[in-house]
Each structure stands twice: as C-alpha cells, then as structure tokens.
XYZ file of C-alpha atoms in Angstrom:
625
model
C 8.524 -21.267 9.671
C 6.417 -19.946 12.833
C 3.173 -21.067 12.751
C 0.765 -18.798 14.545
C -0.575 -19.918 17.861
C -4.467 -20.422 19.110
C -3.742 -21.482 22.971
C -6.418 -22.681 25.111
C -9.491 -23.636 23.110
C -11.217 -25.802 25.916
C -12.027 -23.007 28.575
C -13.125 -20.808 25.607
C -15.191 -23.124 23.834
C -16.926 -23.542 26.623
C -17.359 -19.981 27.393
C -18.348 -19.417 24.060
C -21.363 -22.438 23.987
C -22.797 -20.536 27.193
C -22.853 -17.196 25.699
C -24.546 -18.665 22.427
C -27.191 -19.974 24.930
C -27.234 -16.220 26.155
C -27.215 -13.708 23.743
C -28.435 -13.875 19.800
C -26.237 -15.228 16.851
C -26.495 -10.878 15.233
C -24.519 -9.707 18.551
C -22.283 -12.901 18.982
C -21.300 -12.407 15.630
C -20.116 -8.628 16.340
C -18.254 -9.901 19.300
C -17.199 -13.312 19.047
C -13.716 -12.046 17.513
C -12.701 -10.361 20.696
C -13.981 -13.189 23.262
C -13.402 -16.543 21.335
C -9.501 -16.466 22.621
C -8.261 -15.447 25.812
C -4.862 -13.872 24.339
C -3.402 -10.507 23.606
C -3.328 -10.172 19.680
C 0.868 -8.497 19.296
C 0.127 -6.677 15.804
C 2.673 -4.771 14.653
C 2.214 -2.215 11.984
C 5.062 -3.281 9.335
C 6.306 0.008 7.541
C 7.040 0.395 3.638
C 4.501 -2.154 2.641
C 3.055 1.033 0.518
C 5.240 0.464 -2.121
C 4.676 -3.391 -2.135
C 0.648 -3.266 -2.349
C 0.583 0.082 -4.410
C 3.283 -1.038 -7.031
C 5.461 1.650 -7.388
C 7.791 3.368 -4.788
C 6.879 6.317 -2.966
C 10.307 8.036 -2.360
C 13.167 8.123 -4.070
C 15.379 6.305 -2.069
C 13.536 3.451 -1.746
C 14.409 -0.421 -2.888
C 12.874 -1.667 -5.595
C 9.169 -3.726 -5.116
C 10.035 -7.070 -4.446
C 9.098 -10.022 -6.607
C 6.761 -11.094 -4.717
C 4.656 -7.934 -4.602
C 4.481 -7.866 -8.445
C 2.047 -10.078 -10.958
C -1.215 -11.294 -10.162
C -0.774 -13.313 -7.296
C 1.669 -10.773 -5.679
C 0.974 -9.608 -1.835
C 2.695 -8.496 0.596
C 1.818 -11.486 2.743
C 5.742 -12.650 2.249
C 7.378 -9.687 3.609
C 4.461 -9.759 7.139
C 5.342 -13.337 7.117
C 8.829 -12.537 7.440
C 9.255 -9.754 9.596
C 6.712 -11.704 12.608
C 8.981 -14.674 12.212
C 12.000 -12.688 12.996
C 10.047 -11.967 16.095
C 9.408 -15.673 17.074
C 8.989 -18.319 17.529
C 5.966 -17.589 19.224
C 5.526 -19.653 22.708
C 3.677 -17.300 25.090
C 0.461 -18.762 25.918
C -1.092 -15.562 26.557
C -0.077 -13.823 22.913
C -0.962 -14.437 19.429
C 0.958 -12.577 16.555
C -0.102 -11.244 14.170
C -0.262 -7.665 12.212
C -1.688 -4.276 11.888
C -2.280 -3.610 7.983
C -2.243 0.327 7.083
C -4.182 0.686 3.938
C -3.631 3.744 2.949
C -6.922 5.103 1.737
C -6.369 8.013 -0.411
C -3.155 6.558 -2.069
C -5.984 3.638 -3.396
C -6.567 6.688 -6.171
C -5.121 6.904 -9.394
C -5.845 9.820 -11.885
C -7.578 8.358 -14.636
C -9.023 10.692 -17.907
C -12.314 10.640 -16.572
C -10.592 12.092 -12.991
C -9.795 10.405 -9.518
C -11.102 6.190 -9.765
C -10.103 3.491 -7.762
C -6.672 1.390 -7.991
C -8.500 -1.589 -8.336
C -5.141 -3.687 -8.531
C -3.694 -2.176 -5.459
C -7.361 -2.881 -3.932
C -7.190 -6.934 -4.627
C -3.947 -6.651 -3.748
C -4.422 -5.761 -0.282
C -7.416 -8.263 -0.124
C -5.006 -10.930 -1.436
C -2.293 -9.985 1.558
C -5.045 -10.499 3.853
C -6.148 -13.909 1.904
C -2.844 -14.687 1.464
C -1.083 -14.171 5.203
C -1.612 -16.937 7.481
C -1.537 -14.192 10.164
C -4.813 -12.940 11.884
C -5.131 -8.756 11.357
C -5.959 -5.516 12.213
C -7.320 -3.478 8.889
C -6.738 -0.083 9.687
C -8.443 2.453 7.002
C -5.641 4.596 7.574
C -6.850 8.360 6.489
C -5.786 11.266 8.513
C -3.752 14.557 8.566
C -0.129 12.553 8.088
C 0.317 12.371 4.590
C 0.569 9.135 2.917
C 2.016 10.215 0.364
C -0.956 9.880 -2.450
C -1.065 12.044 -5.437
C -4.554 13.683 -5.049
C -3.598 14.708 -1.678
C -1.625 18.011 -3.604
C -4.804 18.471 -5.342
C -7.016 17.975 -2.370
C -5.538 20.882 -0.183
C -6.023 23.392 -2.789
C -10.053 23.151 -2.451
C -10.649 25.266 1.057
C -13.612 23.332 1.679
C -11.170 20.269 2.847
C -8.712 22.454 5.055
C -9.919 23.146 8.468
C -10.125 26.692 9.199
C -8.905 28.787 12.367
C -9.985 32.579 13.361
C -7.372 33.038 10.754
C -8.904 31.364 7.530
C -7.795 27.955 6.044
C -4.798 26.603 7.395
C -1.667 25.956 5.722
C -0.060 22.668 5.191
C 2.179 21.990 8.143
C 5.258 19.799 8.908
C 5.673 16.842 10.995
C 9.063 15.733 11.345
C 9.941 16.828 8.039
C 7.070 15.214 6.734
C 3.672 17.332 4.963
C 0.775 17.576 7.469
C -2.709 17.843 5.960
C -4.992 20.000 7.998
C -8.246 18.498 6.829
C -11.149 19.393 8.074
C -13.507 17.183 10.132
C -16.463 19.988 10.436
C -18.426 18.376 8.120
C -18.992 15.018 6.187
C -19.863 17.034 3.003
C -16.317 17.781 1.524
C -14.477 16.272 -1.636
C -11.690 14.559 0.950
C -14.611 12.840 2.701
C -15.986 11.627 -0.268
C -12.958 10.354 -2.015
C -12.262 7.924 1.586
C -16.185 6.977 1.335
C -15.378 5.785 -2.014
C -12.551 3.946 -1.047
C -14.073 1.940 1.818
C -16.861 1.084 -0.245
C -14.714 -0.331 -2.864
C -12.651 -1.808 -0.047
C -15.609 -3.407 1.850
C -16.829 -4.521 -1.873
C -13.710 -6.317 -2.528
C -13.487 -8.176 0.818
C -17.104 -9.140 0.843
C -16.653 -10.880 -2.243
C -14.362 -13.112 -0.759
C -15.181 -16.429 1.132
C -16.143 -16.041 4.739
C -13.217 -17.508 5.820
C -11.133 -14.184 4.943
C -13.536 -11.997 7.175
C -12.376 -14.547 10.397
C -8.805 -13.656 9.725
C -9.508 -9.542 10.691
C -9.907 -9.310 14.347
C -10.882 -5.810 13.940
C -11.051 -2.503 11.920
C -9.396 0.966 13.173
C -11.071 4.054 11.377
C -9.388 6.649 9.751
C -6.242 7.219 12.293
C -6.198 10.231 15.285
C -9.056 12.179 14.458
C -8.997 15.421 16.422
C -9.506 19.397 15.809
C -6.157 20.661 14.635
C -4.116 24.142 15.178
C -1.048 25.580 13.357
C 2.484 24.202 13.998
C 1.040 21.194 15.277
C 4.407 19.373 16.237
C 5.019 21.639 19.043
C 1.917 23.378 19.407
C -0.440 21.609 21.590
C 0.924 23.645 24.635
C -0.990 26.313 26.567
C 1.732 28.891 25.572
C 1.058 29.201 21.870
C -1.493 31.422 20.020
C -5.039 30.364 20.597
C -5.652 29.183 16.651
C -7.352 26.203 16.711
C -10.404 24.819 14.417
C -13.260 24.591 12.847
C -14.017 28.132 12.077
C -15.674 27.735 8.458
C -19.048 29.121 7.619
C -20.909 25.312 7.927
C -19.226 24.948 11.622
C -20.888 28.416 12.540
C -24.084 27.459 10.892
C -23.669 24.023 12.881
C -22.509 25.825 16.077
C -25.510 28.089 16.126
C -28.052 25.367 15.195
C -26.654 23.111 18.001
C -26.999 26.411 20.508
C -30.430 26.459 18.885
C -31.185 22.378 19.919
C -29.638 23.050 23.021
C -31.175 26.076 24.819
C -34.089 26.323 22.433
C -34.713 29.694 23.197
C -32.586 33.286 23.014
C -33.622 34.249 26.304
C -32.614 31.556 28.198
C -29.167 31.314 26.082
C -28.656 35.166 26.664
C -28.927 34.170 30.179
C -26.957 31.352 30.899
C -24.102 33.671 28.669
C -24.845 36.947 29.381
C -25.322 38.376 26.466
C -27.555 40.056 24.305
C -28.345 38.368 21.164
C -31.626 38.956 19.360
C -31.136 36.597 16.478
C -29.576 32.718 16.140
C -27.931 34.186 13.152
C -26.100 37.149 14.771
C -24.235 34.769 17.181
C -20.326 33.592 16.599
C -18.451 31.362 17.804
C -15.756 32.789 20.506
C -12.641 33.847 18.972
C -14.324 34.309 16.147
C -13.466 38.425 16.377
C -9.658 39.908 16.206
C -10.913 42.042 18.106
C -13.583 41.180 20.376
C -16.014 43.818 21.544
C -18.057 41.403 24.362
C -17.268 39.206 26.707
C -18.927 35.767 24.898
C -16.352 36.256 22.088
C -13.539 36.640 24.254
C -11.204 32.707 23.705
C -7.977 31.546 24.895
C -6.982 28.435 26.314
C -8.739 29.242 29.871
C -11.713 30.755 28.598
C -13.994 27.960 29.298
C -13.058 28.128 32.833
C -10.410 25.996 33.689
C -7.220 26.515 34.745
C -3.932 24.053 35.512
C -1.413 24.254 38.173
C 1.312 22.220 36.802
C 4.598 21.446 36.622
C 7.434 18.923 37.307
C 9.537 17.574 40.128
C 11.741 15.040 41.185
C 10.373 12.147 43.572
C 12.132 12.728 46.907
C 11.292 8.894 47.396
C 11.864 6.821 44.699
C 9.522 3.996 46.175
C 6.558 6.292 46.322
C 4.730 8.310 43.811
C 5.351 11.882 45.214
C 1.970 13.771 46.330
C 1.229 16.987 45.667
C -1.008 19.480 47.703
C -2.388 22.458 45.920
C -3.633 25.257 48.050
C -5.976 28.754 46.656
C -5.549 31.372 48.845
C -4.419 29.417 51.722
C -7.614 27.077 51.237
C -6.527 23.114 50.089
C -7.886 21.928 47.125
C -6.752 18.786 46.791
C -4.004 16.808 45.025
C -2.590 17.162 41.385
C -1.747 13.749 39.076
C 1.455 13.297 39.709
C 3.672 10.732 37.647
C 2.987 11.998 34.235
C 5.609 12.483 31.346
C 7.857 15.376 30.336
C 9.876 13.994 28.065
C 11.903 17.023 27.539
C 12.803 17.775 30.923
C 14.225 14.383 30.744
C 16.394 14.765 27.128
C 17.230 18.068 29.358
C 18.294 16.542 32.566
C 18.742 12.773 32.168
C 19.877 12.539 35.387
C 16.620 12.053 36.565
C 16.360 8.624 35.252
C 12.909 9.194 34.114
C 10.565 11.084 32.403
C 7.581 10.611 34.370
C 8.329 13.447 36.807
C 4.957 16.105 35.363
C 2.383 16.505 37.747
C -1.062 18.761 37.244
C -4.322 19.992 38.870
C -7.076 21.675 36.947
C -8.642 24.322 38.972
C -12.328 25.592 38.215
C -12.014 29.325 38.627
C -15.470 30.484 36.616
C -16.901 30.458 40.553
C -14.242 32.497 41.674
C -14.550 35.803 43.126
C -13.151 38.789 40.537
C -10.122 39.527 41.432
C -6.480 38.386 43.024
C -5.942 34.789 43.608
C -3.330 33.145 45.272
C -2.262 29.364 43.908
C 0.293 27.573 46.155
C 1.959 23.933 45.256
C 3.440 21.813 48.171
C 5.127 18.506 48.162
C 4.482 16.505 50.953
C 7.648 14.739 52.530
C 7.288 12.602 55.095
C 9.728 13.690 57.691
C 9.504 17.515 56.680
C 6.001 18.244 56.040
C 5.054 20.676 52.826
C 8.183 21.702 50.949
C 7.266 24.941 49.254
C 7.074 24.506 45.033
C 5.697 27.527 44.184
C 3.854 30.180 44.005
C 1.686 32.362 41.691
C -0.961 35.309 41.727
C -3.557 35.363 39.193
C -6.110 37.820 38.865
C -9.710 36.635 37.889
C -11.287 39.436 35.177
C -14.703 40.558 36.169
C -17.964 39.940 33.755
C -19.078 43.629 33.062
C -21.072 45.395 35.902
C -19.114 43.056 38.625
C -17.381 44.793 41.218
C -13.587 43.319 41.739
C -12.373 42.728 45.276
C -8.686 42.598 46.283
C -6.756 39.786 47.248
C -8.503 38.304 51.143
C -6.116 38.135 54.359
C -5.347 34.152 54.776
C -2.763 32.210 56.271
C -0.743 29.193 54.390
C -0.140 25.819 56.135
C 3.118 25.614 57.809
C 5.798 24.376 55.352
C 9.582 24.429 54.374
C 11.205 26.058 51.236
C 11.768 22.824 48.785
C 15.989 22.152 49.081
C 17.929 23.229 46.176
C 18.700 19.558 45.997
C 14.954 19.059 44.831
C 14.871 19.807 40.790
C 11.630 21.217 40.283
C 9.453 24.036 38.932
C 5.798 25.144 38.351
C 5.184 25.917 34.978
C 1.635 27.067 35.226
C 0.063 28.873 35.678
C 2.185 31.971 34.950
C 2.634 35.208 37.685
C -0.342 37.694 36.996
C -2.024 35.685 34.615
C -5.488 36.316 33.514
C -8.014 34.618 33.442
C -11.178 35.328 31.999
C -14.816 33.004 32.014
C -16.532 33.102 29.160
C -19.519 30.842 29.285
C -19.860 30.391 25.088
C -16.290 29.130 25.236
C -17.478 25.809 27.566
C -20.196 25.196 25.273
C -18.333 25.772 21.732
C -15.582 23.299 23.005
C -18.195 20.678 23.655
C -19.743 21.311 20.295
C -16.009 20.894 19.041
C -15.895 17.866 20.592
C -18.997 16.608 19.328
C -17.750 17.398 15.648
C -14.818 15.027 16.401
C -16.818 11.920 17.303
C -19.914 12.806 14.161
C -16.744 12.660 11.924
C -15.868 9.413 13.244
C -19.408 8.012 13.590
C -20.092 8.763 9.675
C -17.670 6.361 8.605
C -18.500 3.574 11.408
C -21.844 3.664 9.876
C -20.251 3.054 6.041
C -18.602 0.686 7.180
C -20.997 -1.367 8.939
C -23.162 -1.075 5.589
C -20.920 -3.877 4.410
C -20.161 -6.882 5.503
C -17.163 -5.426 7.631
C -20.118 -4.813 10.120
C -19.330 -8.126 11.483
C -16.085 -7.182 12.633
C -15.119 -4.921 15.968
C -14.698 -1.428 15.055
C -12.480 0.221 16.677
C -11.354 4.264 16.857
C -7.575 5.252 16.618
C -7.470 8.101 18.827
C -4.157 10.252 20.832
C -4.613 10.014 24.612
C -3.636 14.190 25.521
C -3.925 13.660 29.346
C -0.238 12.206 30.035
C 1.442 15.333 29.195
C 0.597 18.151 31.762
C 1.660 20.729 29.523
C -0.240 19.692 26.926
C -4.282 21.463 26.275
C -6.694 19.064 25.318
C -9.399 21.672 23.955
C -6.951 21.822 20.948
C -7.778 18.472 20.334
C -10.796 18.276 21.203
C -11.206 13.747 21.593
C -13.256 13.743 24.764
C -16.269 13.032 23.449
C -14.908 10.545 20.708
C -12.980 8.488 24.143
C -16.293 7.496 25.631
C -17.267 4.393 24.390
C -20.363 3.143 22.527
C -22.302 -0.002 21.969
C -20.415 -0.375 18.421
C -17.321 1.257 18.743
C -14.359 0.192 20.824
C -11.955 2.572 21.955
C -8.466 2.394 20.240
C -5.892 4.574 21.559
C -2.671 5.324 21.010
C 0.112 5.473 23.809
C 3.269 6.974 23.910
C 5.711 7.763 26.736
C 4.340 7.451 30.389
C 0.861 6.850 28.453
C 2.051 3.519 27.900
C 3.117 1.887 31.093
C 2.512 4.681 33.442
C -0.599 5.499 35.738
C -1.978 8.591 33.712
C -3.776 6.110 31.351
C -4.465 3.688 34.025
C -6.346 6.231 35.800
C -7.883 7.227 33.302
C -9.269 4.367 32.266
C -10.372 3.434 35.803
C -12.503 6.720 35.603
C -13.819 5.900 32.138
C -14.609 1.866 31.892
C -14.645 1.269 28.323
C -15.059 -2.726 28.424
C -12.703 -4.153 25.695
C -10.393 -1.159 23.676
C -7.448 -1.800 21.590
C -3.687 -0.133 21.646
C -3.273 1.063 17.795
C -0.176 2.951 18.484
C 2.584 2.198 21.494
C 6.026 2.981 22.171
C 7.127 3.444 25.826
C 10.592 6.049 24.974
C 12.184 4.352 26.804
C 14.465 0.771 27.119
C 12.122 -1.855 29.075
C 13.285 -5.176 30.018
C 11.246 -8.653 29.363
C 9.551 -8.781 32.953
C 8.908 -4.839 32.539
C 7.303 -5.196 28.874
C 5.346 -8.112 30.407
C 3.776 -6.966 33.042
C 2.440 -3.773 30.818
C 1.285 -5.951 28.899
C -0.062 -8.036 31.078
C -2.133 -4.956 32.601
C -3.586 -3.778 29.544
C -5.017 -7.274 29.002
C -6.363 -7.534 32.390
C -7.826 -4.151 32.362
C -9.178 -5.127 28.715
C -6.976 -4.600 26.021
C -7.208 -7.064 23.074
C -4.349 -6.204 20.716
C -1.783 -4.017 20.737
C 0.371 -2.263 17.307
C 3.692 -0.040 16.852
C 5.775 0.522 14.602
C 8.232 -1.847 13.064
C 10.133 -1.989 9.619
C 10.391 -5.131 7.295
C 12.288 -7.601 7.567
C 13.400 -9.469 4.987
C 15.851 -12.084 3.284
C 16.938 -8.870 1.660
C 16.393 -6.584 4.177
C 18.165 -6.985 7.432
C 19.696 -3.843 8.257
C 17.496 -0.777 8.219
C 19.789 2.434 7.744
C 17.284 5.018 8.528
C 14.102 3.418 10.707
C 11.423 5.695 11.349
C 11.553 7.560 14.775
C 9.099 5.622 16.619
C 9.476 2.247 15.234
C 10.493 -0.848 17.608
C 13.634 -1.938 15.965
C 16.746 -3.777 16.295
C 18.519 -0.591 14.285
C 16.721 2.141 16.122
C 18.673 3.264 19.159
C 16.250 6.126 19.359
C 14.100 5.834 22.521
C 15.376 2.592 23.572
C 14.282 1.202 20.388
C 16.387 -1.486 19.747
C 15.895 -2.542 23.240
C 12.655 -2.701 23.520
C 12.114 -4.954 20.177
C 14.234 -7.891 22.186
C 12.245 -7.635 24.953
C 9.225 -8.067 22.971
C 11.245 -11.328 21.166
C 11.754 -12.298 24.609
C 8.203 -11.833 26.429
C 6.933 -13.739 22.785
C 9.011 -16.772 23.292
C 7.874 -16.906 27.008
C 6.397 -20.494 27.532
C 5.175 -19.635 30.882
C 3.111 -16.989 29.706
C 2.677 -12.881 30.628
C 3.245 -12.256 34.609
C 0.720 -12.275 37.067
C -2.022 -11.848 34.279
C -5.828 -11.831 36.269
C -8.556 -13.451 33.958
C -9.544 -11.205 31.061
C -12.464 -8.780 31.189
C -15.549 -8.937 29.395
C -17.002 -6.366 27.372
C -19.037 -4.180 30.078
C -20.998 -2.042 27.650
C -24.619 -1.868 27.250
C-alpha cells in the first residue's frame, strides 16, 4: 500500500516559524493549510461513493454497497484508498494525493413522520471516511442545480419559491445529459431549499467538530455548494447569444431587491431617471428590463446586448502553427484593437477534426452604447506575416436610437489595405450577425450587476454558516464555471463575475474544461484578476495530453497559485476494475471519450515522477489583503 507523501518539510518549517513571528496564531490558523507544504494537492473526486456513505443504491443498475460501507465502522475510506493507489505509487516531489469528497447535501435527508430530518448515519459516516482515510481532503458541500439524486429534491421543485423564475414564470426542470436539472433559485436566502442545506451543514459542521482536532488537519479545504450562477432554460446548449433572452431571477423578492438596490445606489429618482432616461415617479413603479412581453420604453427593452456590449467573434485556423494567430478588428475603417484569440470551440473541432485542435475561437467585445445611432461597419482581419490583413469578415449593424435622437447614415471611410483570406484558410465570423440590432439600454448594465451581486450574496450566506463552526479554520473555497473560454458563450446568463473576484476569506475555486484548462484564456484571465492562492474543483482538458504536457499545466497552475486540483474519476476496486459505462467527463482508463483514458496514464505517469513537475518557479503566496 501507497503511503501518502509530505516532501520537503525543512524549507517549509522554516517558512512557517517566520510567518508565526509575523502574523497572529487566528490568521495562521486560516492559512497554514495552504502554505505549510509546497506541493500541488491531486484530489480526485471518486464517483458512486453515494451509495457507499448513504447506504442504499441510487439507480437501479448499480452494484450492491460493499461490505465495507455497511455496519458501524463502515466508510468509504476503503474504496478512496483503493482507487488513489491504482494511481501510484506516488513519487513526485511536487504532488501529494489525495481526494475530493462530494457530500451530497440534500441526499443527507430522510423523510421521517415528523417530515424532512437528518440521516444522521450517513452523516457519521462521512465523518468516519474522513477519520478513517489516511488521505488528506477536499470536503465539498456539494448542493447545486445537478441533481443528486435525493428524495426531497421531487418535493422541493414543486414549491415555486425554490425555482428561479424568468420573464416567463418559474422554470421547469431541465435535462443535463439525460440527467434532471434543478433550477433553484439563488435570489434569496429565505427559501425551503436554502434552509434544508443550512440544516445540513450545521449538522455536518456539528459532527466534525466533535471529533479530535486531528480530523480537521486532514481537510485542506472546503468548496461551497458547487457552480453557483443565474440559470436560463435548456441550459445544456443554451448559454449562447442565439437563444431566447430567458434568463433569471425574475420573482417578486428579486424586483423588490432590484429596486431597493437602485434605491442604495442612486438614492434619488431624479438622478436615476437621468442616468436611464426615464420617467419614473415612484421606486415601486420600476421593473426590471425584460420584465414586459411587450415593452412600451426603452429601460425595459433586454436581450443579450442590451447592456451595451457587443462581440465580434468567431473561429479560424492558425496560418502558423508556432504562433498564436492575431486578430485586428476594425469599426468603420477605424482599428480597435485585437480580439483573444486561442480560445475553444469544441464543436468546430468534433466538426472538422482536421484541425487538430479545438482552440481555434477568437473574440472582441465592442462597447457600442457611445456609438453614434445608426449604420456601423465591423471588419475582422488576420494578420499574416508575408501578406498583410487577410480579409475574415464583414458585418453591418445598425445602432437603434434612444427616443428624440436623430439617426445618421453610415460615414464615408476607407479600410486598411488587405487580401481576401485563401479558401485554404477555414474560418468564419459568427458574430455579430448582418443587420443586427443593437439597442443600449442603461437599466440593463445595472440589473446585470445586481444579478451578479445576487450570485456572490448566495454564496457569501453559506461561507458565513460555515465559518460559525469550527470548519472556519479551514480555506473556503467557491466552485465556480469559468464562461470566458468559449467565445460563443454569454456570460450575463451566468452572471459569476462578481462571485470570481476574490475576498479576504474566500478563495477562488474554478472549474476548467477544454482550452480553460491548459490554454491562455484562463491564464489571461487570471493575470488580469490576481486572486493569490485558488483551487481547480473541476478539470478535464478534452483532449489526450502526454506526461510532459499534463506536467507542465500543472506545473503552471501551481506557479501561478493553484493548490489542488479535482476531476472526475470512478472507483476502483478489488471488485471493480472495469467500468462499463464511466461518466462523460471522468479521467479513466475505460473512458475513450475526450482522451480519457489517455489522460488518466499521464496523470499515473507525472505522479510517479521522482524528479518532480517541469520547470516549476517557487510557489506564490497568498497576495490578498
């Protein structure tokens, strides 16, 4: 048996006497789990352990509970231990192992005669998996719209006051992958669903803090809830820029909170009626955009360009394979500047895998609520080295005018001198479309932000519960999507700005997926947005990487501050070494999906590295106040 690995003590030990000299024991105590090893914590999040620490299956087709799961000592500490030895032995000097442990929040309810109570054996169970497991962890309170599959979850979605509501009403459950999707509502902290997963963490938090203080040294850190974001109907594919402008939280509390956070804001109508143009004579009368079928002013006009952004984007095949290709974009023959370039569309490469690559999306968000009413003119070059600009595209748009505002027509100008792109050149400019409109609406910037700003409260409520317990001493972490590698993708559907910045006791986690992942979109990002330490609670490159590959992403998400890293990855067992049907995303040795299979003996191989990760700089320290 693998025994987990703690490399280097001397160089940290000696780091960690100076900052005891520097800072108090309270905020050591908060921190000291990220700094006290200079290694990148591997924690996979082992599927169908549900079954194991709830006691019962969950679907019909699954294998019976193992033995060890069952009585009062069972845990699933035997089937972790297991399935991270089949990953070792562990010899990297710059990793530890160890594992990501989903507790499913609401499925911790059983239906008692007296109503919904705690599971309090499937509680100690999961605090005897972490006892139990000689494995350091990430607890993730996992409690989001995925279902889990819990029994009260049926009951919960029949109460409208836990669905998230569009322009449209409450919305339906969805689909994901065959799978139910639960839209519940983040709005507001005063709904039944919020306070069935307060009573869970408290009974969690009660049940661990009971415990000896060594079990609180084994959990490197605490992801809330899951991807916590506004939602929108037929949310597998609809997070584009094409589908109908639905999105959330329309409910009579978000108004109520909308208008009092106008009120807070602008603290008087006149100056709001100003800075919208509009006409209101009451906090009450005012909606949020969209709000109206049928709008009759400008500030409730919505769609997805209302709050006065617009992106020119598209895809295109690198004429250079050495060099990232650049992109010029030009409005009405004035340049603007260069688009991201490098970012994934990972159906134009299941469409034309030819390419090689998915990372072939580029973008540039224009700022047209300056603009002149009107005709537009939005040009996309590529700029070759021995040919100049090679023509992309082009597109008119036409700018609506704000009532009383004369439009002009489209001004004389003259393009830079450029070549048509060769047919040889697969490419195409998606957005945005010919004659589009597009149409400021001042209220729409600010009700986004305010969506925003619902996002990161929701999140924020439970960080506080949780550091009510003992659990405070522990890093929190979010467990947030990253929607800026896709350039197709809108991110005021989501609406996780705001919840991405960091803050003095929340880390960042975010998930990665596709170019995300290894790519320069999150890189960038990042780069833009220092966020000191952050975690990776959700990764999967879809694609086949190699050892050195795998190791030097790795190796740049510790150096830029990463300090653990989860996906996906089924059991393995003494019974269970061939998994017929592993889930989509999960890094497996049976999952040819996404270079899958791949990928998880890369990760054997970059584990069982002696020498260490590639090229790895010394790691950062936390850089917030």
């Amino acid at each position: 048996m693998n025994t987990p690995t703690f490399s280097r003590p001397t160089l940290w030990a000696t780091l960690a006497a100076g900052a005891l000299l520097a800072v108090s024991a309270g905020l050591m105590q908060q921190v000291s789990p990220l700094l006290h090893k200079p290694t990148l914590l591997v924690a996979p999040m082992i599927g169908d352990l549900d079954p194991c620490l709830l006691g019962a299956t969950t679907h019909p087709n699954q294998p019976p509970v193992p033995a060890t799961c069952r009585g009062e000592q069972g845990s699933a500490a035997p089937l972790i231990e297991s399935t991270l030895e089949a990953l070792g032995p562990l010899k990297n000097p710059d990793l530890e192992l160890g594992y990501t442990l989903k507790v499913p929040l609401l499925a911790l309810l059983q239906k008692t005669p007296q109503g919904w109570d705690i599971n309090r054996e499937a509680v100690q169970k999961v605090v005897r998996t972490l006892e139990m497991s000689r494995y350091p962890a990430i607890v993730y309170l996992y409690s989001n719209h995925f279902t889990t599959p819990a029994p009260i979850e049926t009951e919960l979605a029949q109460d409208s006051r836990n669905l998230g509501q569009t322009q449209q009403g409450p919305l339906p459950i969805d689909d994901y992958y065959g799978a139910p999707l639960y839209p519940w509502a983040i709005g507001s902290t005063d709904t039944p669903i919020t306070q069935r997963r307060e009573q869970v963490i408290q009974a969690l938090g009660q049940a661990i803090c009971q415990r000896p203080p060594e079990l609180l040294d084994k959990i490197r850190g605490i992801t809330l809830l899951g991807e916590t974001h506004q939602l929108y109907p037929k949310f597998q594919s609809g997070m584009g820029y094409e589908s109908a402008y639905q999105i959330t939280d329309y409910s009579p509390e978000s108004t109520r909170s909308f208008q009092a956070f106008l009120k807070a804001r602008f603290r008087d109508l006149k100056t709001l009626n100003s800075t919208i143009q509009a006409e209101y004579r009451d906090w009450a009368q005012i909606q949020p955009p969209g709000a109206q079928r049928q709008p009759t002013t400008p500030d409730q006009a919505l769609d997805a360009y209302a709050h006065g952004w617009a992106p020119v984007s598209g895809w295109t095949m690198a004429m250079d394979k050495a060099r990232p290709p650049q992109i010029a974009i030009y409005v009405d023959g004035r340049y603007q500047g260069e688009a991201q370039t490098g970012l994934g569309r990972q159906d134009v490469a299941e469409a034309l895998p030819e390419l090689g690559t998915a990372e072939v999306g580029w973008r540039y968000d224009l700022m047209f609520s300056k603009w002149s009413p009107g005709p537009h003119q939005i040009d996309a070059y590529l700029k070759d080295r021995r040919q100049g600009l090679l023509h992309l595209g082009s597109r008119l748009i036409r700018v609506v005018p704000r009532p009383g505002m004369p439009e002009r027509p489209l001004p004389a100008f003259q393009l830079p001198p450029s070549a048509e792109a060769p047919e040889s050149l697969k490419h195409y400019m998606d957005f945005p479309k010919q004659d589009q409109l597009l149409a400021y609406n001042p209220l729409a910037a600010l009700w986004h932000e305010f969506r925003n700003q619902q996002v990161t409260a929701y999140i924020s409520h439970f960080k506080r519960l949780v550091q009510s317990t003992c659990l405070a001493q522990r890093p929190l972490f979010t467990h947030q999507l990253f929607p800026y590698s896709n350039p197709s993708w809108d991110p005021n559907r989501f609406s996780v700005d705001d919840s991405l910045v960091p803050a003095a006791d929340l880390h960042l986690g975010i998930s990665l997926y596709g170019e995300a992942s290894d790519g320069r979109s999150f890189f960038d990002w990042h780069r833009r947005h220092p966020q000191g330490l952050y975690g990776i609670t959700e990764f999967h490159p879809l694609k086949a990487m190699d050892a050195p590959a795998l190791s030097h992403t790795l190796s740049r998400h510790f150096s830029a501050g990463a300090r653990f890293i989860s996906m996906f990855m089924e059991i393995r067992s003494a019974d269970r070494q061939v998994i017929e049907t592993p889930y989509l995303f999960g890094i497996d040795p049976d999952n040819k999906v996404y270079g899958s299979d791949k990928l998880y003996q890369s990760l054997k191989d970059v584990i069982a590295a002696p020498r260490g990760l590639i090229d790895i700089p010394r790691p950062v320290r936390d850089r917030r106040p």
